[in-house]
Amino acid sequence: MSPRGEAARPADTSSADVNGTASYVYGIVPVDVEVEPGTEGVGEPGGQVGLVTFGEIAALVSDVRADRPLGRPQDLRAHQTLLDQTAAEVPVLPFRFGAVLTGSDAVLEELLKPYHDAFVDALREVEDRTQYVVNARYDERTILREVLEENEEAATLRDRIAGLPEDATRNERMRLGEIIEHAIAGKRETDTATVLEALSDVCEQLVVRDVGHEREAAHVAALVERDSQAEFEQAVDELARRWSGRVEVRLLGPMAPYDFVGTA
Amino acid sequence: MTVQPAGRGTPAGGGSSGTNLADVIDTILDKGLVIDAFVRVSLVGIEVLTVDARIVVASVDTYLRFAEAVNRLDLSTTQKDLPEVVQGVTQAKSVDQGEEPALEAAADEVEDVPEEQPREARLREDD
């Protein structure tokens, strides 16, 4: 994927009903982008990735069989890899996985033409910006000890349960687990706020993602200026060091700005 | 901290192997532009197989799992870490703000741990 160059067009998919193929759409890019020949997309076998162009924009597409379900791990990875590699070089509006139109005519007539100006504006918004995701998770032993120490009822329940058979202490176990879950939820709120505070100066926008794991300390997506990437990574690194032993911090990215192209 | 570059940043030939599938699902099934919002006419109703990798946070299973984890926590501290306890307490006095895991065992298992537990101090710092 590189800026400038003649737009390649995918195989004609206008007759979707006849040959059973449809157009899978990955995202929208500026029109002066070219797809490296041989780039494979989703499906089995993976369709050749090409562009459908209109005005200043182009849709990244590939042919898929309309009668086969999509969603194998390879499909998911193909979708994300293509978009992230694209985003590394040019602005891109990533689509959610699973966007399929009847053919390239539909992509042109129903997606690119009617929404051309909105896409142009949105592309400008993400230009020279990239996304990261910070995923922080509590160390299990550390966080459990922390809760037991801070919560008397939890410690009492722990002692009562110890050594007794499981079925004899089901209620106590439930209550203990409930206390821990609530305690962690409270800590998560505090620690998510800490993440937001630590990163707000080194990025453009922050979005708190839904909780995805019971020991999650924070799950935050950040839109970062390309020029500030090093600064941002350093800030995350500092946070990780500060939390060392208590919270494991993972930094994902840079990636396409999935969390910052909402249609709302 | 582990840094997992997506896409281009990964080692040559590795694709996006550095990112686990749950992360991929979190991102591309949950986020990104939704085409239905734009196109209502000829969207193909292709079946998308999705796995909900996320778990329900406040569930009975979660509660019982936490309780079980606490149980394991106790076993490991009494059986494995206890011999280190004495050493840990000694270090607690000499090493200010130490990071020794044994100190935590000491706090959990020994009755006569002095009030100024280094662990408490450290936790408050973290908060």
Coordinates of C-alpha atoms in Angstrom, one line a residue:
Chain A
M1 CA 0.0 0.0 0.0
S2 CA 1.5 3.3 -1.0
P3 CA 0.2 6.7 -1.9
R4 CA 0.1 7.9 -5.5
G5 CA -0.2 5.6 -8.5
E6 CA -2.9 4.2 -10.8
A7 CA -5.8 2.7 -9.0
A8 CA -6.1 -1.0 -9.6
R9 CA -9.6 -2.2 -10.1
P10 CA -10.9 -5.5 -8.8
A11 CA -12.4 -8.1 -11.0
D12 CA -15.8 -7.2 -12.2
T13 CA -18.3 -8.2 -9.5
S14 CA -21.3 -6.4 -10.9
S15 CA -23.1 -9.6 -11.7
A16 CA -23.2 -10.9 -8.1
D17 CA -26.3 -13.0 -8.7
V18 CA -24.9 -14.9 -11.6
N19 CA -21.5 -16.0 -10.4
G20 CA -22.2 -16.0 -6.7
T21 CA -19.6 -13.4 -5.6
A22 CA -20.0 -10.2 -3.7
S23 CA -17.8 -7.3 -2.7
Y24 CA -16.3 -7.3 0.8
V25 CA -15.5 -3.8 1.9
Y26 CA -12.5 -3.2 4.3
G27 CA -12.5 0.6 4.4
I28 CA -12.2 3.9 2.7
V29 CA -8.9 5.5 1.6
P30 CA -7.9 8.5 -0.5
V31 CA -8.1 7.9 -4.2
D32 CA -4.3 8.2 -4.7
V33 CA -3.5 5.0 -3.0
E34 CA -2.4 1.8 -4.7
V35 CA -2.8 -1.8 -3.6
E36 CA 0.3 -4.0 -3.8
P37 CA -0.5 -6.7 -6.4
G38 CA -1.1 -10.1 -4.8
T39 CA -2.6 -8.7 -1.6
E40 CA -5.1 -11.3 -0.4
G41 CA -8.2 -10.5 1.6
V42 CA -10.8 -12.5 3.4
G43 CA -12.4 -15.7 2.2
E44 CA -11.2 -19.1 1.1
P45 CA -9.3 -18.7 -1.1
G46 CA -8.6 -15.1 -0.2
G47 CA -9.8 -12.7 -2.8
Q48 CA -7.4 -10.2 -4.5
V49 CA -7.7 -6.8 -2.8
G50 CA -8.4 -3.9 -5.1
L51 CA -10.0 -0.5 -5.2
V52 CA -13.3 0.9 -6.3
T53 CA -12.7 4.6 -6.9
F54 CA -14.9 7.7 -7.1
G55 CA -13.9 11.4 -6.8
E56 CA -11.3 11.8 -4.1
I57 CA -11.9 8.5 -2.4
A58 CA -11.6 4.8 -2.9
A59 CA -13.0 1.7 -1.2
L60 CA -10.7 -1.2 -0.4
V61 CA -12.5 -4.3 -1.5
S62 CA -12.1 -7.9 -2.5
D63 CA -14.4 -10.5 -4.0
V64 CA -16.0 -13.1 -1.7
R65 CA -18.3 -16.0 -2.3
A66 CA -21.8 -14.9 -1.2
D67 CA -22.8 -18.3 -0.2
R68 CA -20.1 -19.0 2.3
P69 CA -20.0 -17.7 5.9
L70 CA -17.2 -15.4 6.9
G71 CA -15.5 -15.2 10.2
R72 CA -12.7 -17.8 10.5
P73 CA -9.7 -16.6 12.4
Q74 CA -7.9 -16.1 9.1
D75 CA -10.7 -13.9 7.9
L76 CA -10.5 -11.7 11.0
R77 CA -6.8 -11.4 10.8
A78 CA -6.9 -10.7 7.0
H79 CA -9.3 -7.8 7.6
Q80 CA -7.3 -6.3 10.4
T81 CA -3.9 -6.8 8.9
L82 CA -4.9 -5.2 5.6
L83 CA -6.3 -2.2 7.4
D84 CA -3.5 -1.8 9.9
Q85 CA -0.9 -2.0 7.1
T86 CA -2.8 0.5 5.1
A87 CA -3.1 2.8 8.1
A88 CA 0.6 2.7 8.6
E89 CA 1.0 4.7 5.3
V90 CA -2.2 6.5 4.4
P91 CA -5.3 7.7 6.2
V92 CA -8.0 5.0 6.3
L93 CA -11.6 4.7 7.6
P94 CA -11.8 1.1 8.8
F95 CA -15.1 -0.7 8.5
R96 CA -16.3 -3.2 11.0
F97 CA -15.7 -6.8 10.0
G98 CA -18.4 -8.2 7.7
A99 CA -19.4 -5.4 5.4
V100 CA -20.5 -7.0 2.1
L101 CA -22.2 -5.4 -0.8
T102 CA -23.6 -7.2 -3.9
G103 CA -20.8 -6.0 -6.1
S104 CA -18.5 -3.2 -7.1
D105 CA -21.4 -1.4 -8.8
A106 CA -23.1 -1.3 -5.5
V107 CA -20.0 -0.1 -3.7
L108 CA -19.7 2.8 -6.2
E109 CA -23.4 3.7 -6.5
E110 CA -24.5 3.1 -2.9
L111 CA -21.5 3.8 -0.8
L112 CA -18.9 6.0 -2.5
K113 CA -21.2 8.4 -4.5
P114 CA -23.8 9.2 -1.9
Y115 CA -21.3 9.6 1.0
H116 CA -18.3 11.0 -0.9
D117 CA -18.1 14.3 1.0
A118 CA -18.7 12.7 4.4
F119 CA -15.9 10.2 3.8
V120 CA -13.6 13.0 2.6
D121 CA -14.2 14.9 5.8
A122 CA -13.7 11.9 7.9
L123 CA -10.5 11.0 6.2
R124 CA -9.2 14.4 6.9
E125 CA -10.0 13.9 10.6
V126 CA -7.8 10.8 10.9
E127 CA -5.0 12.0 8.6
D128 CA -1.6 11.9 10.3
R129 CA -3.1 10.1 13.3
T130 CA -3.0 6.5 14.4
Q131 CA -4.7 4.4 17.0
Y132 CA -3.3 2.5 20.0
V133 CA -5.1 0.4 22.5
V134 CA -4.0 0.2 26.1
N135 CA -5.1 -3.0 27.8
A136 CA -4.2 -3.3 31.4
R137 CA -4.9 -6.3 33.6
Y138 CA -4.5 -6.9 37.3
D139 CA -2.1 -9.6 38.4
E140 CA -4.4 -12.1 40.0
R141 CA -2.5 -12.9 43.2
T142 CA -1.6 -9.3 43.9
I143 CA -5.1 -7.9 43.3
L144 CA -6.7 -10.7 45.4
R145 CA -4.4 -10.0 48.3
E146 CA -5.1 -6.3 48.0
V147 CA -8.9 -7.0 48.2
L148 CA -8.5 -9.4 51.1
E149 CA -6.5 -6.8 53.0
E150 CA -8.8 -4.0 52.4
N151 CA -12.1 -5.8 53.0
E152 CA -12.7 -7.4 56.3
E153 CA -15.7 -9.5 55.2
A154 CA -13.7 -11.0 52.4
A155 CA -10.9 -12.0 54.7
T156 CA -13.4 -13.5 57.1
L157 CA -15.0 -15.5 54.4
R158 CA -11.7 -16.6 53.1
D159 CA -10.8 -18.0 56.5
R160 CA -14.2 -19.7 56.9
I161 CA -14.0 -21.4 53.5
A162 CA -10.4 -22.6 53.9
G163 CA -10.2 -26.3 54.1
L164 CA -13.9 -27.0 53.8
P165 CA -15.4 -28.9 50.9
E166 CA -16.8 -26.9 48.0
D167 CA -20.4 -27.8 48.3
A168 CA -20.5 -27.0 52.0
T169 CA -19.4 -23.4 51.3
R170 CA -21.1 -22.5 48.1
N171 CA -22.9 -19.5 49.6
E172 CA -19.7 -18.2 51.2
R173 CA -17.8 -18.7 48.0
M174 CA -20.5 -16.8 46.0
R175 CA -20.4 -13.9 48.5
L176 CA -16.6 -13.8 48.5
G177 CA -16.5 -13.8 44.7
E178 CA -19.1 -11.1 44.6
I179 CA -17.1 -8.9 47.0
I180 CA -14.0 -9.4 45.0
E181 CA -15.8 -8.6 41.7
H182 CA -17.2 -5.4 43.1
A183 CA -13.9 -4.4 44.7
I184 CA -12.1 -4.9 41.4
A185 CA -14.8 -2.9 39.6
G186 CA -14.1 0.0 41.9
K187 CA -10.4 -0.3 41.4
R188 CA -10.9 -0.5 37.6
E189 CA -12.7 2.9 37.7
T190 CA -9.9 4.5 39.7
D191 CA -7.2 3.0 37.5
T192 CA -8.9 3.8 34.2
A193 CA -9.1 7.4 35.4
T194 CA -5.3 7.1 36.1
V195 CA -4.7 5.9 32.5
L196 CA -6.8 8.7 31.0
E197 CA -5.0 11.3 33.1
A198 CA -1.6 9.9 32.2
L199 CA -2.3 9.8 28.5
S200 CA -4.5 12.8 27.9
D201 CA -1.6 15.1 27.2
V202 CA 0.1 12.8 24.6
C203 CA -2.9 12.0 22.4
E204 CA -5.8 13.7 20.6
Q205 CA -8.7 11.6 21.9
L206 CA -9.3 8.8 24.3
V207 CA -12.1 6.3 24.4
V208 CA -12.8 3.9 27.3
R209 CA -13.7 0.5 25.9
D210 CA -16.3 -1.9 27.4
V211 CA -14.9 -4.2 30.1
G212 CA -13.6 -7.4 28.4
H213 CA -12.1 -9.3 31.2
E214 CA -12.8 -9.8 34.9
R215 CA -9.4 -8.6 35.9
E216 CA -9.2 -5.7 33.6
A217 CA -7.7 -2.6 35.1
A218 CA -8.2 -0.4 32.0
H219 CA -9.1 -0.8 28.4
V220 CA -8.6 2.4 26.5
A221 CA -8.3 3.3 22.8
A222 CA -6.2 6.4 21.9
L223 CA -6.0 8.5 18.8
V224 CA -2.4 9.7 18.5
E225 CA -0.7 12.2 16.3
R226 CA 2.0 10.5 14.2
D227 CA 4.5 13.0 15.5
S228 CA 3.6 12.1 19.1
Q229 CA 3.9 8.3 18.8
A230 CA 7.2 8.1 20.7
E231 CA 5.9 10.4 23.4
F232 CA 2.7 8.3 23.7
E233 CA 4.5 5.0 23.9
Q234 CA 6.8 6.5 26.5
A235 CA 3.9 7.6 28.6
V236 CA 2.4 4.1 28.5
D237 CA 5.8 2.7 29.4
E238 CA 6.0 4.9 32.4
L239 CA 2.6 3.8 33.6
A240 CA 3.5 0.2 33.1
R241 CA 6.6 0.7 35.2
R242 CA 4.7 2.4 37.9
W243 CA 2.3 -0.5 38.1
S244 CA 4.9 -3.2 37.7
G245 CA 3.9 -6.3 39.6
R246 CA 0.3 -5.1 40.2
V247 CA -1.0 -4.5 36.7
E248 CA 0.3 -5.9 33.4
V249 CA 0.0 -3.3 30.7
R250 CA -0.2 -4.3 27.0
L251 CA 0.1 -1.7 24.3
L252 CA -1.5 -2.7 20.9
G253 CA -0.8 -0.7 17.8
P254 CA -0.3 1.4 15.9
M255 CA -3.4 0.3 14.1
A256 CA -6.2 1.8 12.0
P257 CA -8.5 4.2 13.9
Y258 CA -11.3 1.7 14.5
D259 CA -12.5 3.4 17.7
F260 CA -12.6 6.9 16.2
V261 CA -14.8 6.5 13.1
G262 CA -18.2 6.0 14.7
T263 CA -21.2 6.8 12.7
A264 CA -23.1 8.4 15.6
Chain B
M1 CA 4.7 -3.9 29.5
T2 CA 4.5 -5.8 26.3
V3 CA 4.2 -3.9 23.1
Q4 CA 2.5 -5.7 20.2
P5 CA 2.7 -3.7 17.0
A6 CA -0.1 -4.5 14.7
G7 CA 0.3 -5.0 11.0
R8 CA 3.4 -3.4 9.6
G9 CA 5.3 -3.3 12.8
T10 CA 5.5 -7.0 13.2
P11 CA 8.5 -9.1 12.2
A12 CA 8.7 -9.9 8.5
G13 CA 6.5 -12.7 7.4
G14 CA 4.8 -12.8 10.7
G15 CA 1.6 -11.1 9.6
S16 CA -0.3 -10.0 12.7
S17 CA 0.8 -13.0 14.7
G18 CA 1.9 -10.8 17.5
T19 CA -1.7 -9.9 18.3
N20 CA -3.9 -12.5 19.8
L21 CA -7.3 -13.3 18.3
A22 CA -9.2 -11.9 21.3
D23 CA -7.7 -8.5 20.6
V24 CA -8.6 -8.8 17.0
I25 CA -12.1 -9.6 17.8
D26 CA -12.4 -6.8 20.3
T27 CA -11.4 -4.4 17.7
I28 CA -12.8 -5.4 14.3
L29 CA -16.1 -7.0 15.4
D30 CA -16.8 -4.2 17.9
K31 CA -15.4 -1.1 16.3
G32 CA -15.1 0.5 12.9
L33 CA -17.6 2.0 10.5
V34 CA -20.8 0.0 10.1
I35 CA -21.8 -0.2 6.5
D36 CA -25.5 -0.8 7.3
A37 CA -25.6 2.8 8.5
F38 CA -24.8 3.9 4.9
V39 CA -26.2 1.3 2.6
R40 CA -29.6 0.0 2.9
V41 CA -30.3 -1.3 -0.6
S42 CA -28.0 -4.1 -1.8
L43 CA -26.2 -5.2 1.3
V44 CA -25.6 -8.9 1.1
G45 CA -26.9 -10.8 4.1
I46 CA -23.8 -12.9 4.3
E47 CA -23.5 -14.9 7.5
V48 CA -20.7 -13.8 9.7
L49 CA -19.5 -16.3 12.2
T50 CA -18.5 -14.6 15.4
V51 CA -17.3 -15.8 18.6
D52 CA -18.0 -13.7 21.6
A53 CA -14.6 -13.8 23.2
R54 CA -15.7 -11.5 26.0
I55 CA -17.1 -12.9 29.2
V56 CA -19.9 -11.6 31.3
V57 CA -18.2 -9.9 34.1
A58 CA -20.7 -10.1 37.0
S59 CA -21.7 -13.8 36.8
V60 CA -21.9 -16.6 39.2
D61 CA -19.0 -18.3 37.3
T62 CA -16.9 -15.3 37.9
Y63 CA -17.7 -15.2 41.6
L64 CA -16.9 -18.9 42.0
R65 CA -13.7 -18.5 40.0
F66 CA -12.5 -15.6 42.2
A67 CA -13.3 -17.6 45.3
E68 CA -11.4 -20.6 43.9
A69 CA -8.4 -18.3 43.2
V70 CA -8.4 -17.0 46.7
N71 CA -8.4 -20.6 47.9
R72 CA -5.3 -21.3 45.7
L73 CA -3.7 -18.2 47.0
D74 CA -3.9 -19.4 50.6
L75 CA -2.5 -22.8 49.7
S76 CA 0.4 -21.4 47.9
T77 CA 1.3 -18.9 50.6
T78 CA 1.2 -21.5 53.4
Q79 CA 2.9 -24.3 51.5
K80 CA 5.5 -22.5 49.4
D81 CA 6.2 -19.1 50.9
L82 CA 6.1 -19.8 54.6
P83 CA 9.7 -20.8 54.9
E84 CA 10.6 -17.4 53.5
V85 CA 8.5 -15.6 55.9
V86 CA 11.1 -15.1 58.6
Q87 CA 13.6 -13.9 56.1
G88 CA 10.9 -11.6 54.7
V89 CA 10.2 -10.0 58.0
T90 CA 13.9 -9.4 58.6
Q91 CA 14.2 -7.8 55.2
A92 CA 11.1 -5.7 56.0
K93 CA 13.1 -4.0 58.7
S94 CA 16.2 -3.4 56.8
V95 CA 15.0 -2.8 53.3
D96 CA 12.7 0.2 53.1
Q97 CA 9.9 -0.2 50.5
G98 CA 11.2 -3.5 49.4
E99 CA 9.6 -5.5 46.6
E100 CA 10.1 -9.0 47.9
P101 CA 7.1 -11.2 47.4
A102 CA 7.9 -12.9 50.7
L103 CA 6.8 -9.8 52.5
E104 CA 3.3 -10.4 51.2
A105 CA 3.3 -13.9 52.5
A106 CA 4.4 -12.6 55.8
A107 CA 1.6 -10.1 56.0
D108 CA -0.9 -12.8 55.2
E109 CA 0.3 -15.6 57.3
V110 CA 2.1 -14.3 60.3
E111 CA 0.1 -12.9 63.2
D112 CA 2.8 -10.8 64.8
V113 CA 3.8 -8.8 61.7
P114 CA 4.7 -5.3 62.7
E115 CA 2.1 -2.7 61.9
E116 CA 4.3 -0.8 59.5
Q117 CA 4.0 -3.3 56.7
P118 CA 6.0 -2.2 53.7
R119 CA 3.4 -3.8 51.5
E120 CA 0.7 -1.4 52.7
A121 CA 2.9 1.5 52.0
R122 CA 3.5 0.3 48.5
L123 CA -0.2 -0.4 47.7
R124 CA -1.1 3.1 48.8
E125 CA 1.5 4.5 46.4
D126 CA 0.0 2.5 43.6
D127 CA -3.5 3.8 44.3

